[in-house]
PDB file of C-alpha atoms in Angstrom:
ATOM      1  CA  MET D 254     -13.506 -75.325  43.441  1.00 42.00           C
ATOM      2  CA  ALA D 255     -16.399 -73.356  42.292  1.00 52.00           C
ATOM      3  CA  ASP D 256     -19.341 -74.916  40.515  1.00 87.00           C
ATOM      4  CA  VAL D 257     -19.016 -73.851  36.729  1.00 92.00           C
ATOM      5  CA  LEU D 258     -22.329 -74.432  35.786  1.00 94.00           C
ATOM      6  CA  PRO D 259     -24.201 -71.385  37.047  1.00 95.00           C
ATOM      7  CA  LEU D 260     -21.359 -69.246  35.141  1.00 95.00           C
ATOM      8  CA  VAL D 261     -21.970 -71.262  32.054  1.00 96.00           C
ATOM      9  CA  GLU D 262     -25.759 -71.061  32.355  1.00 96.00           C
ATOM     10  CA  ALA D 263     -25.037 -67.004  32.821  1.00 96.00           C
ATOM     11  CA  ARG D 264     -23.013 -67.307  29.408  1.00 96.00           C
ATOM     12  CA  LEU D 265     -25.625 -69.027  27.633  1.00 96.00           C
ATOM     13  CA  HIS D 266     -28.396 -66.406  28.729  1.00 95.00           C
ATOM     14  CA  SER D 267     -26.307 -63.318  27.858  1.00 94.00           C
ATOM     15  CA  SER D 268     -25.320 -64.862  24.356  1.00 93.00           C
ATOM     16  CA  LEU D 269     -28.634 -66.535  23.529  1.00 92.00           C
ATOM     17  CA  GLY D 270     -31.355 -64.697  25.621  1.00 91.00           C
ATOM     18  CA  GLU D 271     -33.600 -66.470  27.820  1.00 93.00           C
ATOM     19  CA  PRO D 272     -34.463 -70.276  27.341  1.00 94.00           C
ATOM     20  CA  ASP D 273     -38.223 -70.940  27.035  1.00 92.00           C
ATOM     21  CA  ALA D 274     -37.765 -74.853  27.625  1.00 90.00           C
ATOM     22  CA  ARG D 275     -35.155 -77.279  29.564  1.00 91.00           C
ATOM     23  CA  ALA D 276     -35.092 -80.822  30.165  1.00 89.00           C
ATOM     24  CA  ALA D 277     -32.751 -82.890  32.151  1.00 89.00           C
ATOM     25  CA  VAL D 278     -31.507 -86.571  31.535  1.00 85.00           C
ATOM     26  CA  THR D 279     -29.383 -88.483  33.921  1.00 84.00           C
ATOM     27  CA  PHE D 280     -27.503 -91.836  32.718  1.00 79.00           C
ATOM     28  CA  LEU D 281     -26.411 -94.237  34.640  1.00 75.00           C
ATOM     29  CA  GLY D 282     -23.110 -93.293  36.367  1.00 73.00           C
ATOM     30  CA  THR D 283     -22.993 -89.951  34.976  1.00 76.00           C
ATOM     31  CA  ASP D 284     -23.619 -86.446  36.128  1.00 82.00           C
ATOM     32  CA  ARG D 285     -27.024 -84.739  35.137  1.00 88.00           C
ATOM     33  CA  ILE D 286     -27.231 -83.227  31.597  1.00 93.00           C
ATOM     34  CA  GLU D 287     -29.726 -80.559  30.855  1.00 94.00           C
ATOM     35  CA  VAL D 288     -30.495 -79.265  27.504  1.00 96.00           C
ATOM     36  CA  LEU D 289     -31.845 -75.706  27.182  1.00 96.00           C
ATOM     37  CA  ARG D 290     -33.991 -74.460  24.174  1.00 95.00           C
ATOM     38  CA  PHE D 291     -33.696 -70.744  23.264  1.00 93.00           C
ATOM     39  CA  PRO D 292     -36.521 -69.568  20.785  1.00 88.00           C
ATOM     40  CA  ALA D 293     -36.051 -67.854  17.669  1.00 75.00           C
ATOM     41  CA  ALA D 294     -35.492 -64.204  18.320  1.00 66.00           C
ATOM     42  CA  GLY D 295     -33.696 -61.012  17.111  1.00 56.00           C
ATOM     43  CA  GLN D 296     -32.256 -60.701  13.484  1.00 52.00           C
ATOM     44  CA  GLU D 297     -32.051 -64.212  12.955  1.00 57.00           C
ATOM     45  CA  GLY D 298     -36.023 -64.867  14.115  1.00 62.00           C
ATOM     46  CA  ASP D 299     -36.508 -68.072  12.572  1.00 86.00           C
ATOM     47  CA  VAL D 300     -33.393 -70.102  14.071  1.00 91.00           C
ATOM     48  CA  VAL D 301     -33.916 -71.755  17.249  1.00 93.00           C
ATOM     49  CA  ARG D 302     -31.058 -72.862  19.424  1.00 95.00           C
ATOM     50  CA  TYR D 303     -30.392 -75.716  21.879  1.00 96.00           C
ATOM     51  CA  ALA D 304     -27.424 -75.765  24.275  1.00 97.00           C
ATOM     52  CA  THR D 305     -26.306 -78.464  26.786  1.00 97.00           C
ATOM     53  CA  LEU D 306     -25.698 -77.643  30.294  1.00 96.00           C
ATOM     54  CA  GLY D 307     -23.574 -79.971  32.508  1.00 94.00           C
ATOM     55  CA  MET D 308     -21.036 -81.545  29.927  1.00 94.00           C
ATOM     56  CA  SER D 309     -18.514 -78.673  31.394  1.00 94.00           C
ATOM     57  CA  ALA D 310     -18.918 -79.662  35.091  1.00 91.00           C
ATOM     58  CA  GLN D 311     -16.053 -82.071  34.616  1.00 89.00           C
ATOM     59  CA  PRO D 312     -13.215 -81.724  32.392  1.00 91.00           C
ATOM     60  CA  MET D 313     -12.843 -84.366  29.670  1.00 90.00           C
ATOM     61  CA  ALA D 314     -10.198 -86.822  30.075  1.00 82.00           C
ATOM     62  CA  ASP D 315      -7.610 -88.529  27.879  1.00 73.00           C
ATOM     63  CA  PRO D 316      -9.108 -91.959  27.326  1.00 67.00           C
ATOM     64  CA  THR D 317      -5.710 -93.301  27.389  1.00 69.00           C
ATOM     65  CA  ALA D 318      -4.665 -91.667  30.991  1.00 69.00           C
ATOM     66  CA  VAL D 319      -4.647 -94.039  34.028  1.00 66.00           C
ATOM     67  CA  LEU D 320      -6.333 -91.635  36.323  1.00 69.00           C
ATOM     68  CA  ALA D 321      -8.581 -88.725  35.198  1.00 66.00           C
ATOM     69  CA  ASP D 322      -7.421 -85.387  36.327  1.00 69.00           C
ATOM     70  CA  PRO D 323     -10.497 -83.869  38.301  1.00 70.00           C
ATOM     71  CA  VAL D 324      -9.371 -80.065  37.682  1.00 78.00           C
ATOM     72  CA  LYS D 325      -7.262 -79.788  34.213  1.00 83.00           C
ATOM     73  CA  GLY D 326      -8.533 -80.969  30.632  1.00 86.00           C
ATOM     74  CA  PRO D 327     -11.012 -79.350  28.089  1.00 92.00           C
ATOM     75  CA  ARG D 328     -14.430 -78.346  28.987  1.00 95.00           C
ATOM     76  CA  ALA D 329     -17.170 -77.925  26.520  1.00 96.00           C
ATOM     77  CA  GLU D 330     -20.888 -77.630  25.946  1.00 97.00           C
ATOM     78  CA  LEU D 331     -22.695 -78.342  22.641  1.00 97.00           C
ATOM     79  CA  VAL D 332     -24.707 -75.743  20.665  1.00 97.00           C
ATOM     80  CA  LEU D 333     -27.204 -76.909  18.009  1.00 97.00           C
ATOM     81  CA  SER D 334     -28.835 -74.163  15.658  1.00 95.00           C
ATOM     82  CA  VAL D 335     -31.920 -75.187  13.529  1.00 94.00           C
ATOM     83  CA  ARG D 336     -34.703 -73.405  11.489  1.00 91.00           C
ATOM     84  CA  ALA D 337     -38.080 -73.131  13.589  1.00 87.00           C
ATOM     85  CA  GLY D 338     -41.185 -74.253  12.239  1.00 82.00           C
ATOM     86  CA  VAL D 339     -39.879 -76.634   9.506  1.00 81.00           C
ATOM     87  CA  ALA D 340     -39.526 -80.067  11.710  1.00 85.00           C
ATOM     88  CA  ASP D 341     -40.365 -81.084  15.225  1.00 88.00           C
ATOM     89  CA  THR D 342     -36.834 -80.590  16.220  1.00 89.00           C
ATOM     90  CA  ASP D 343     -37.716 -80.608  19.871  1.00 89.00           C
ATOM     91  CA  LYS D 344     -37.121 -84.211  19.936  1.00 89.00           C
ATOM     92  CA  VAL D 345     -33.213 -83.479  19.465  1.00 92.00           C
ATOM     93  CA  LEU D 346     -33.238 -83.106  23.297  1.00 91.00           C
ATOM     94  CA  ARG D 347     -32.071 -86.726  24.261  1.00 90.00           C
ATOM     95  CA  PRO D 348     -29.889 -87.181  21.562  1.00 93.00           C
ATOM     96  CA  LEU D 349     -28.004 -83.942  22.535  1.00 94.00           C
ATOM     97  CA  ALA D 350     -28.000 -84.991  26.199  1.00 93.00           C
ATOM     98  CA  VAL D 351     -26.590 -88.431  25.146  1.00 91.00           C
ATOM     99  CA  LEU D 352     -23.718 -86.635  22.993  1.00 93.00           C
ATOM    100  CA  ALA D 353     -23.046 -84.323  26.040  1.00 94.00           C
ATOM    101  CA  ALA D 354     -22.515 -87.351  28.414  1.00 91.00           C
ATOM    102  CA  SER D 355     -20.152 -89.094  25.781  1.00 89.00           C
ATOM    103  CA  PRO D 356     -17.014 -87.834  27.455  1.00 89.00           C
ATOM    104  CA  GLN D 357     -18.255 -89.263  30.965  1.00 85.00           C
ATOM    105  CA  VAL D 358     -19.668 -92.594  29.416  1.00 83.00           C
ATOM    106  CA  GLU D 359     -17.309 -93.319  26.675  1.00 84.00           C
ATOM    107  CA  GLY D 360     -14.031 -91.583  27.890  1.00 83.00           C
ATOM    108  CA  VAL D 361     -13.950 -89.501  24.616  1.00 85.00           C
ATOM    109  CA  ILE D 362     -12.454 -85.843  24.247  1.00 89.00           C
ATOM    110  CA  VAL D 363     -15.079 -83.788  22.171  1.00 94.00           C
ATOM    111  CA  ALA D 364     -13.006 -81.317  19.987  1.00 94.00           C
ATOM    112  CA  PRO D 365     -13.594 -79.540  16.600  1.00 95.00           C
ATOM    113  CA  GLY D 366     -13.362 -81.760  13.738  1.00 95.00           C
ATOM    114  CA  ALA D 367     -14.950 -84.883  15.345  1.00 94.00           C
ATOM    115  CA  SER D 368     -17.765 -86.441  14.393  1.00 94.00           C
ATOM    116  CA  LEU D 369     -20.731 -87.691  16.854  1.00 94.00           C
ATOM    117  CA  ASP D 370     -23.081 -90.338  16.141  1.00 93.00           C
ATOM    118  CA  VAL D 371     -26.254 -91.079  17.992  1.00 90.00           C
ATOM    119  CA  GLY D 372     -27.131 -94.139  15.752  1.00 90.00           C
ATOM    120  CA  GLU D 373     -30.528 -92.824  15.116  1.00 92.00           C
ATOM    121  CA  PRO D 374     -32.147 -89.709  13.671  1.00 95.00           C
ATOM    122  CA  LEU D 375     -31.597 -86.829  15.555  1.00 95.00           C
ATOM    123  CA  TRP D 376     -35.449 -86.174  15.780  1.00 93.00           C
ATOM    124  CA  LEU D 377     -38.286 -87.823  14.018  1.00 90.00           C
ATOM    125  CA  GLY D 378     -37.738 -87.986  10.193  1.00 90.00           C
ATOM    126  CA  ALA D 379     -34.538 -86.287  10.389  1.00 93.00           C
ATOM    127  CA  PRO D 380     -32.086 -87.180   7.640  1.00 94.00           C
ATOM    128  CA  PHE D 381     -29.311 -86.876  10.029  1.00 96.00           C
ATOM    129  CA  THR D 382     -28.076 -89.309  12.709  1.00 94.00           C
ATOM    130  CA  SER D 383     -24.500 -87.470  13.327  1.00 95.00           C
ATOM    131  CA  VAL D 384     -23.142 -84.360  13.918  1.00 97.00           C
ATOM    132  CA  LEU D 385     -19.915 -82.651  12.894  1.00 97.00           C
ATOM    133  CA  VAL D 386     -18.374 -80.445  15.799  1.00 97.00           C
ATOM    134  CA  ALA D 387     -17.386 -77.196  14.417  1.00 95.00           C
ATOM    135  CA  GLU D 388     -14.908 -74.527  15.751  1.00 93.00           C
ATOM    136  CA  PRO D 389     -16.044 -72.566  18.632  1.00 93.00           C
ATOM    137  CA  GLY D 390     -16.163 -68.737  19.494  1.00 82.00           C
ATOM    138  CA  GLY D 391     -18.674 -67.694  16.886  1.00 84.00           C
ATOM    139  CA  LEU D 392     -21.981 -67.658  18.899  1.00 88.00           C
ATOM    140  CA  VAL D 393     -20.956 -68.096  22.295  1.00 94.00           C
ATOM    141  CA  GLU D 394     -17.408 -66.782  23.270  1.00 94.00           C
ATOM    142  CA  ASP D 395     -15.303 -69.064  25.384  1.00 95.00           C
ATOM    143  CA  LEU D 396     -15.925 -68.978  29.320  1.00 94.00           C
ATOM    144  CA  GLU D 397     -12.706 -68.122  30.995  1.00 94.00           C
ATOM    145  CA  LEU D 398     -12.234 -69.961  34.379  1.00 92.00           C
ATOM    146  CA  ASP D 399      -9.848 -69.252  37.415  1.00 90.00           C
ATOM    147  CA  ALA D 400      -6.663 -71.292  36.858  1.00 86.00           C
ATOM    148  CA  PRO D 401      -5.908 -73.812  36.615  1.00 88.00           C
ATOM    149  CA  LEU D 402      -9.298 -74.767  34.835  1.00 89.00           C
ATOM    150  CA  ASP D 403      -9.359 -74.785  31.151  1.00 92.00           C
ATOM    151  CA  PRO D 404     -11.792 -72.435  29.623  1.00 94.00           C
ATOM    152  CA  VAL D 405     -15.323 -73.665  28.693  1.00 96.00           C
ATOM    153  CA  ARG D 406     -15.767 -74.008  24.907  1.00 96.00           C
ATOM    154  CA  PHE D 407     -19.152 -73.639  23.422  1.00 97.00           C
ATOM    155  CA  LEU D 408     -18.935 -76.080  20.447  1.00 97.00           C
ATOM    156  CA  PRO D 409     -21.402 -75.687  17.528  1.00 97.00           C
ATOM    157  CA  LEU D 410     -22.760 -78.747  15.953  1.00 97.00           C
ATOM    158  CA  LEU D 411     -23.620 -79.245  12.400  1.00 97.00           C
ATOM    159  CA  PRO D 412     -26.014 -81.979  11.171  1.00 97.00           C
ATOM    160  CA  MET D 413     -24.615 -84.452   8.728  1.00 97.00           C
ATOM    161  CA  THR D 414     -26.443 -87.152   6.756  1.00 96.00           C
ATOM    162  CA  PRO D 415     -25.129 -90.660   6.719  1.00 95.00           C
ATOM    163  CA  ASN D 416     -23.231 -90.134   3.196  1.00 95.00           C
ATOM    164  CA  GLU D 417     -21.837 -87.005   4.472  1.00 96.00           C
ATOM    165  CA  ALA D 418     -20.561 -88.458   7.694  1.00 96.00           C
ATOM    166  CA  ALA D 419     -19.002 -91.383   5.749  1.00 95.00           C
ATOM    167  CA  TRP D 420     -17.212 -88.851   3.054  1.00 95.00           C
ATOM    168  CA  LYS D 421     -16.149 -86.860   5.880  1.00 96.00           C
ATOM    169  CA  ARG D 422     -14.332 -90.043   7.468  1.00 95.00           C
ATOM    170  CA  VAL D 423     -12.807 -90.542   4.215  1.00 95.00           C
ATOM    171  CA  HIS D 424     -11.672 -86.805   3.152  1.00 96.00           C
ATOM    172  CA  GLY D 425     -11.892 -85.071   6.400  1.00 95.00           C
ATOM    173  CA  ALA D 426     -13.658 -82.110   8.165  1.00 95.00           C
ATOM    174  CA  PRO D 427     -12.160 -79.448   6.333  1.00 96.00           C
ATOM    175  CA  ALA D 428     -13.171 -81.026   2.820  1.00 96.00           C
ATOM    176  CA  LEU D 429     -16.713 -81.483   3.911  1.00 96.00           C
ATOM    177  CA  GLN D 430     -17.047 -78.007   5.438  1.00 96.00           C
ATOM    178  CA  GLU D 431     -15.407 -76.375   2.172  1.00 95.00           C
ATOM    179  CA  ARG D 432     -17.894 -78.563   0.104  1.00 96.00           C
ATOM    180  CA  TRP D 433     -20.654 -77.053   2.141  1.00 96.00           C
ATOM    181  CA  LEU D 434     -19.653 -73.706   1.612  1.00 96.00           C
ATOM    182  CA  ASN D 435     -19.275 -74.398  -2.179  1.00 95.00           C
ATOM    183  CA  HIS D 436     -22.738 -75.518  -2.855  1.00 95.00           C
ATOM    184  CA  GLY D 437     -24.136 -72.885  -0.380  1.00 95.00           C
ATOM    185  CA  THR D 438     -25.633 -75.536   1.948  1.00 95.00           C
ATOM    186  CA  ASP D 439     -27.824 -74.031   4.558  1.00 93.00           C
ATOM    187  CA  LEU D 440     -27.040 -76.218   7.437  1.00 94.00           C
ATOM    188  CA  ARG D 441     -29.570 -74.972   9.763  1.00 94.00           C
ATOM    189  CA  ASP D 442     -32.123 -76.495   7.575  1.00 94.00           C
ATOM    190  CA  PRO D 443     -33.591 -79.399   9.574  1.00 94.00           C
ATOM    191  CA  SER D 444     -35.028 -81.275   6.118  1.00 92.00           C
ATOM    192  CA  ARG D 445     -31.840 -80.532   3.874  1.00 94.00           C
ATOM    193  CA  ARG D 446     -30.574 -83.159   1.606  1.00 93.00           C
ATOM    194  CA  SER D 447     -27.189 -84.172   1.440  1.00 94.00           C
ATOM    195  CA  VAL D 448     -24.589 -82.155  -0.299  1.00 92.00           C
ATOM    196  CA  PRO D 449     -23.399 -83.567  -3.859  1.00 91.00           C
ATOM    197  CA  LEU D 450     -20.579 -85.803  -2.904  1.00 86.00           C
ATOM    198  CA  ASP D 451     -19.149 -86.944  -6.450  1.00 80.00           C
TER     199      ASP D 451
END
């Protein structure tokens, strides 16, 4: 079976440009997870992007399955976009690696609409401790792999304040996204306040 990570990295480069930094984290009993930093460039010159590399090496397994299928199953990487120069967002590298390792560590399937919580600020002074997983396909197109492998999906992450995360648990992801949209929330602002929830 061909290693998918070189293909994934090539897709990230073709979509986001050349990374200017990368960090690797290895958790006990898991494969190495890298996080690549793509500098602000092009039309969105003030947005820096962070993408994981390594989460898609193995398919995500149904936590209720007795045996994990080594071939079939959803594959994904995570992408976070934030405005540059507002906060020291480079500290997000380790929390992103933790989230990318969660399918291996906790046996979860990361999919659009899910909440992922790191239990601490995403970076120093960040008002966010969790993210909402958004629909893929906008920024980085799915990477088709040879059958029987599932395609790799590049899932955008939207930082949530603790109040937004609690509200989302009650009302659901679509309702929170609609509220963000109605209030013109800049989801890339690393220091934004919670959207009004009353």
